[in-house]
Every structure is written in structure tokens, then in C-alpha cells.
Amino acid sequence: MNPIENFRAGYIAVVGLPNVGKSTLLNRLLHFKISIVTPKPQTTRKNVLGILNAPQYQMVFIDTPGILEPRYTLQEKMLKSVKSAIADADVLVYMVDAAERRQAPQEVQKQMALTQNKAVILALNKIDLLEKRQLLPLIEQYSKIHPFKAIIPISAEKSDGLGQLLEEIAKNLPFGHPFYPSDYLSDQQERFFVAEIVREKIFKLYGEEIPYSCHVEIEEFREAAPSPEEPQEGKDYIRALILVEKPSQKGILIGKKGQALKKVGLLAREEIEAFLGRPVFLELFVKVAEDWRRKEGLLRRMGY
Ligand SMILES: Nc1nc2c(ncn2[C@@H]2O[C@H](COP(=O)(O)OP(=O)(O)OP(=O)(O)O)[C@@H](O)[C@H]2O)c(=O)[nH]1
Ligand SMILES: [Mg+2]
């Protein structure tokens, strides 16, 4: 028998409004923290690819930025990423926060305009915040607004309902060869994940303004050089540059006597070490790049 007859492979875009739990889902499905998660909306800014391999399928998930009405160039780029992920996908997992009233079925119906006639599985997330009796009527309402392939209540956070979701995704994938070697988890490089970890700590440690005005990039990533002249012998050296939009933000980010930034560095280093499985020496620098979120050229250079 042709092996392709029983192996499925395809792209699954995970899409939805900001903060509904898309990145959390990806991390739980892959059993690995591939995409950063924070309580703040608009955490994810670029598509993140995560590959789930099983004997019967290869699922290539694309975590996307939350869908929003763009107010500046960075947000336009974020929405473009969502649309390109949808265009590339064989199946969409459209996620809503079932506990959030703004995600009522009529609202979700409007968002279906974005789905480009793809097969859509509706994931009703955060059901851990609902009472059981609320669920059935909700499913019934959603079922009337779009011909979903399935409506699956889940709790990404508690890994509840994910088996059923995977089953449904698998059913809707085309038969075919895998796209990536079976030991691949993502196509991004270590640098990307390291920068994202730093950004996550900034999202978690600061209020409203700072997280959104920060961009993080890795300027230097040097693997440990076992030389006696090397001051940080035995550790990778990572220099991360944090760009902010205004001088005042630089001050807040750094904090009194550098204490605030130090905390970012400490938390980020711990997580980077766990991620890489080896010790690192992490240095953080802050620079002002006036209004970078609105500058096409800068954004392009930043990979948006
Ligand atoms: N109670 C509950 N909280 C959840 C669940 N899934 C995610 N969350 C929380 O919701 C918040 C947002 O989660 P993310 O995974 O960052 O959401 P996202 O959709 O990727 O957000 P953006 O990247 O901003 O679009 C975080 O605080 C998560 O811990 C869930 O099943 N139950
Ligand atoms: Mg996200």
C-alpha cells in the first residue's frame, strides 16, 4: 500500500482576537514553550511555526498575532501575517474566549469574513472559566453562524479537550508527505526565541506603555569559547538590544540605578538557559528608535 494513503500532513493556522489563548494552545500541543504568553493582548507579533509529529500525521501549526483593526504600521504588518497564515493553511483553528462577552456569536460571525473559505474548526477556549450548564447553549448559538467543521470546547491552559481538537484537525488534513523532518519543532532560529523570551519578561514586568513600545533583537550570540582569555568562559554570550520609542521610555525601562532592567535580565536569563539547556551570559542594552512602530523601513529591517 502507498504510505501516503494513511499519512496526513498540512498547515493549521491558529487565529482569533488578541488574548484568547492561541499561543497557550500551541505550547500545550507541542509540550514545549514555543510562543510567548502573557496576560496582555497583542503579545504575539509575528507568526510562529510549531510542528507536531505523530505516526499518522505531521501538523504544522502557525500561531498568529491577534486580529485587530490596525492603528499603526506595526499592527498593519501583524494583520498581514494573520492573513498570510490563513492563506497558507489547510485548516483554520478559529479560537474564541468563551468566557468573554465581546466574543459573542454575532461578533464571531463578522470575523468569519477573514477565513478565505477554508475549513474552520471553532475552538471555544477558557471553558475552565465557565459553568458547565453555559456550554451547550453557547455551542448551539455558534453552530448557527458558520458551517464550522466542528465546535470544540477546550481549556488550553488546563490541556482540556485537546485530544478531541487534534482528532478533528487530523480528519481535515490532506494526505501527503511530511513537510519537515520528524525531529523538527520549528523553523525559527534560537535567536528568535531568545529575543521573544526577553520581550515576554518586559510584557510581564511593566505596565501598559512600555511593553508595546519595545522591540527586542539579538545583536550578538556567541557560543561558548573554551579559551582562558574569554572572561565568561564556558557560557554563551548573548547581547540583546531593546529599542523603545522615546527617551522617557528608556528611563522607565532601565529604572532607578538600573534595577528594573536588571530584573528583566535575570528572569530572561533563567528562561533562556532552560530553553537552550546551557548557561548563558546575557547583556541587555536599551536604545531609542524614535517611533519605530510607525516606520516602514525600520519595521522591514526588524523582520516585519
Ligand atoms: N483561564 C484560562 N486562561 C487562559 C487559557 N488559555 C490561555 N489563557 C490565558 O489567557 C492569556 C492570553 O493567552 P495567550 O496564549 O498569550 O493569548 P494569545 O491569543 O496568544 O494572545 P495574543 O498573542 O496577544 O494575540 C494568558 O494570561 C493565558 O494564561 C485557558 O484555557 N483558561
Ligand atoms: Mg499569542
PDB file of N, CA and C in Angstrom, residues 263-295:
ATOM      1  N   LYS A 263      16.126  43.182  36.559  1.00  0.00           N
ATOM      2  CA  LYS A 263      15.144  42.140  36.801  1.00  0.00           C
ATOM      3  C   LYS A 263      14.737  41.446  35.491  1.00  0.00           C
ATOM      4  N   VAL A 264      14.567  42.250  34.447  1.00  0.00           N
ATOM      5  CA  VAL A 264      14.269  41.671  33.131  1.00  0.00           C
ATOM      6  C   VAL A 264      15.373  40.686  32.762  1.00  0.00           C
ATOM      7  N   GLY A 265      16.612  41.141  32.920  1.00  0.00           N
ATOM      8  CA  GLY A 265      17.756  40.316  32.548  1.00  0.00           C
ATOM      9  C   GLY A 265      17.820  39.015  33.329  1.00  0.00           C
ATOM     10  N   LEU A 266      17.537  39.123  34.618  1.00  0.00           N
ATOM     11  CA  LEU A 266      17.618  37.945  35.476  1.00  0.00           C
ATOM     12  C   LEU A 266      16.585  36.890  35.076  1.00  0.00           C
ATOM     13  N   LEU A 267      15.330  37.356  34.939  1.00  0.00           N
ATOM     14  CA  LEU A 267      14.262  36.413  34.588  1.00  0.00           C
ATOM     15  C   LEU A 267      14.471  35.842  33.186  1.00  0.00           C
ATOM     16  N   ALA A 268      14.900  36.708  32.264  1.00  0.00           N
ATOM     17  CA  ALA A 268      15.106  36.247  30.890  1.00  0.00           C
ATOM     18  C   ALA A 268      16.253  35.232  30.846  1.00  0.00           C
ATOM     19  N   ARG A 269      17.318  35.529  31.557  1.00  0.00           N
ATOM     20  CA  ARG A 269      18.464  34.619  31.511  1.00  0.00           C
ATOM     21  C   ARG A 269      18.071  33.221  32.011  1.00  0.00           C
ATOM     22  N   GLU A 270      17.330  33.196  33.109  1.00  0.00           N
ATOM     23  CA  GLU A 270      16.923  31.889  33.639  1.00  0.00           C
ATOM     24  C   GLU A 270      16.148  31.091  32.603  1.00  0.00           C
ATOM     25  N   GLU A 271      15.238  31.784  31.931  1.00  0.00           N
ATOM     26  CA  GLU A 271      14.417  31.048  30.964  1.00  0.00           C
ATOM     27  C   GLU A 271      15.205  30.689  29.704  1.00  0.00           C
ATOM     28  N   ILE A 272      16.093  31.576  29.291  1.00  0.00           N
ATOM     29  CA  ILE A 272      16.919  31.272  28.113  1.00  0.00           C
ATOM     30  C   ILE A 272      17.801  30.055  28.394  1.00  0.00           C
ATOM     31  N   GLU A 273      18.332  29.997  29.602  1.00  0.00           N
ATOM     32  CA  GLU A 273      19.181  28.849  29.950  1.00  0.00           C
ATOM     33  C   GLU A 273      18.382  27.548  29.935  1.00  0.00           C
ATOM     34  N   ALA A 274      17.162  27.622  30.429  1.00  0.00           N
ATOM     35  CA  ALA A 274      16.316  26.422  30.415  1.00  0.00           C
ATOM     36  C   ALA A 274      15.991  26.041  28.967  1.00  0.00           C
ATOM     37  N   PHE A 275      15.759  27.059  28.152  1.00  0.00           N
ATOM     38  CA  PHE A 275      15.408  26.819  26.747  1.00  0.00           C
ATOM     39  C   PHE A 275      16.574  26.191  25.991  1.00  0.00           C
ATOM     40  N   LEU A 276      17.774  26.759  26.188  1.00  0.00           N
ATOM     41  CA  LEU A 276      18.934  26.279  25.430  1.00  0.00           C
ATOM     42  C   LEU A 276      19.571  25.053  26.082  1.00  0.00           C
ATOM     43  N   GLY A 277      19.286  24.877  27.377  1.00  0.00           N
ATOM     44  CA  GLY A 277      19.894  23.763  28.099  1.00  0.00           C
ATOM     45  C   GLY A 277      21.369  23.989  28.386  1.00  0.00           C
ATOM     46  N   ARG A 278      21.779  25.253  28.445  1.00  0.00           N
ATOM     47  CA  ARG A 278      23.171  25.557  28.791  1.00  0.00           C
ATOM     48  C   ARG A 278      23.248  26.974  29.378  1.00  0.00           C
ATOM     49  N   PRO A 279      24.303  27.243  30.130  1.00  0.00           N
ATOM     50  CA  PRO A 279      24.396  28.559  30.774  1.00  0.00           C
ATOM     51  C   PRO A 279      24.716  29.665  29.766  1.00  0.00           C
ATOM     52  N   VAL A 280      24.169  30.844  29.997  1.00  0.00           N
ATOM     53  CA  VAL A 280      24.465  31.978  29.116  1.00  0.00           C
ATOM     54  C   VAL A 280      24.817  33.207  29.940  1.00  0.00           C
ATOM     55  N   PHE A 281      25.545  34.102  29.290  1.00  0.00           N
ATOM     56  CA  PHE A 281      25.797  35.424  29.855  1.00  0.00           C
ATOM     57  C   PHE A 281      24.994  36.389  29.009  1.00  0.00           C
ATOM     58  N   LEU A 282      23.978  37.006  29.623  1.00  0.00           N
ATOM     59  CA  LEU A 282      23.058  37.855  28.865  1.00  0.00           C
ATOM     60  C   LEU A 282      23.277  39.319  29.210  1.00  0.00           C
ATOM     61  N   GLU A 283      23.527  40.116  28.189  1.00  0.00           N
ATOM     62  CA  GLU A 283      23.634  41.566  28.410  1.00  0.00           C
ATOM     63  C   GLU A 283      22.522  42.270  27.670  1.00  0.00           C
ATOM     64  N   LEU A 284      21.885  43.240  28.349  1.00  0.00           N
ATOM     65  CA  LEU A 284      20.792  43.985  27.722  1.00  0.00           C
ATOM     66  C   LEU A 284      21.195  45.437  27.522  1.00  0.00           C
ATOM     67  N   PHE A 285      20.914  45.971  26.353  1.00  0.00           N
ATOM     68  CA  PHE A 285      21.148  47.389  26.079  1.00  0.00           C
ATOM     69  C   PHE A 285      19.850  48.019  25.627  1.00  0.00           C
ATOM     70  N   VAL A 286      19.695  49.291  25.933  1.00  0.00           N
ATOM     71  CA  VAL A 286      18.464  49.994  25.523  1.00  0.00           C
ATOM     72  C   VAL A 286      18.829  51.174  24.642  1.00  0.00           C
ATOM     73  N   LYS A 287      18.089  51.326  23.551  1.00  0.00           N
ATOM     74  CA  LYS A 287      18.306  52.456  22.644  1.00  0.00           C
ATOM     75  C   LYS A 287      16.961  53.019  22.230  1.00  0.00           C
ATOM     76  N   VAL A 288      16.969  54.287  21.867  1.00  0.00           N
ATOM     77  CA  VAL A 288      15.734  54.899  21.368  1.00  0.00           C
ATOM     78  C   VAL A 288      15.741  54.839  19.841  1.00  0.00           C
ATOM     79  N   ALA A 289      14.694  54.298  19.280  1.00  0.00           N
ATOM     80  CA  ALA A 289      14.490  54.356  17.823  1.00  0.00           C
ATOM     81  C   ALA A 289      13.145  55.057  17.648  1.00  0.00           C
ATOM     82  N   GLU A 290      13.227  56.366  17.564  1.00  0.00           N
ATOM     83  CA  GLU A 290      12.061  57.245  17.506  1.00  0.00           C
ATOM     84  C   GLU A 290      10.916  56.616  16.691  1.00  0.00           C
ATOM     85  N   ASP A 291       9.773  56.408  17.340  1.00  0.00           N
ATOM     86  CA  ASP A 291       8.559  55.982  16.634  1.00  0.00           C
ATOM     87  C   ASP A 291       8.710  54.751  15.740  1.00  0.00           C
ATOM     88  N   TRP A 292       9.493  53.773  16.157  1.00  0.00           N
ATOM     89  CA  TRP A 292       9.778  52.643  15.263  1.00  0.00           C
ATOM     90  C   TRP A 292       8.521  51.906  14.801  1.00  0.00           C
ATOM     91  N   ARG A 293       7.450  51.937  15.616  1.00  0.00           N
ATOM     92  CA  ARG A 293       6.238  51.182  15.245  1.00  0.00           C
ATOM     93  C   ARG A 293       5.545  51.736  14.009  1.00  0.00           C
ATOM     94  N   ARG A 294       5.912  52.977  13.655  1.00  0.00           N
ATOM     95  CA  ARG A 294       5.257  53.606  12.505  1.00  0.00           C
ATOM     96  C   ARG A 294       6.177  53.738  11.313  1.00  0.00           C
ATOM     97  N   LYS A 295       7.392  53.168  11.415  1.00  0.00           N
ATOM     98  CA  LYS A 295       8.372  53.385  10.342  1.00  0.00           C
ATOM     99  C   LYS A 295       8.579  52.142   9.488  1.00  0.00           C
TER     100      LYS A 295
END
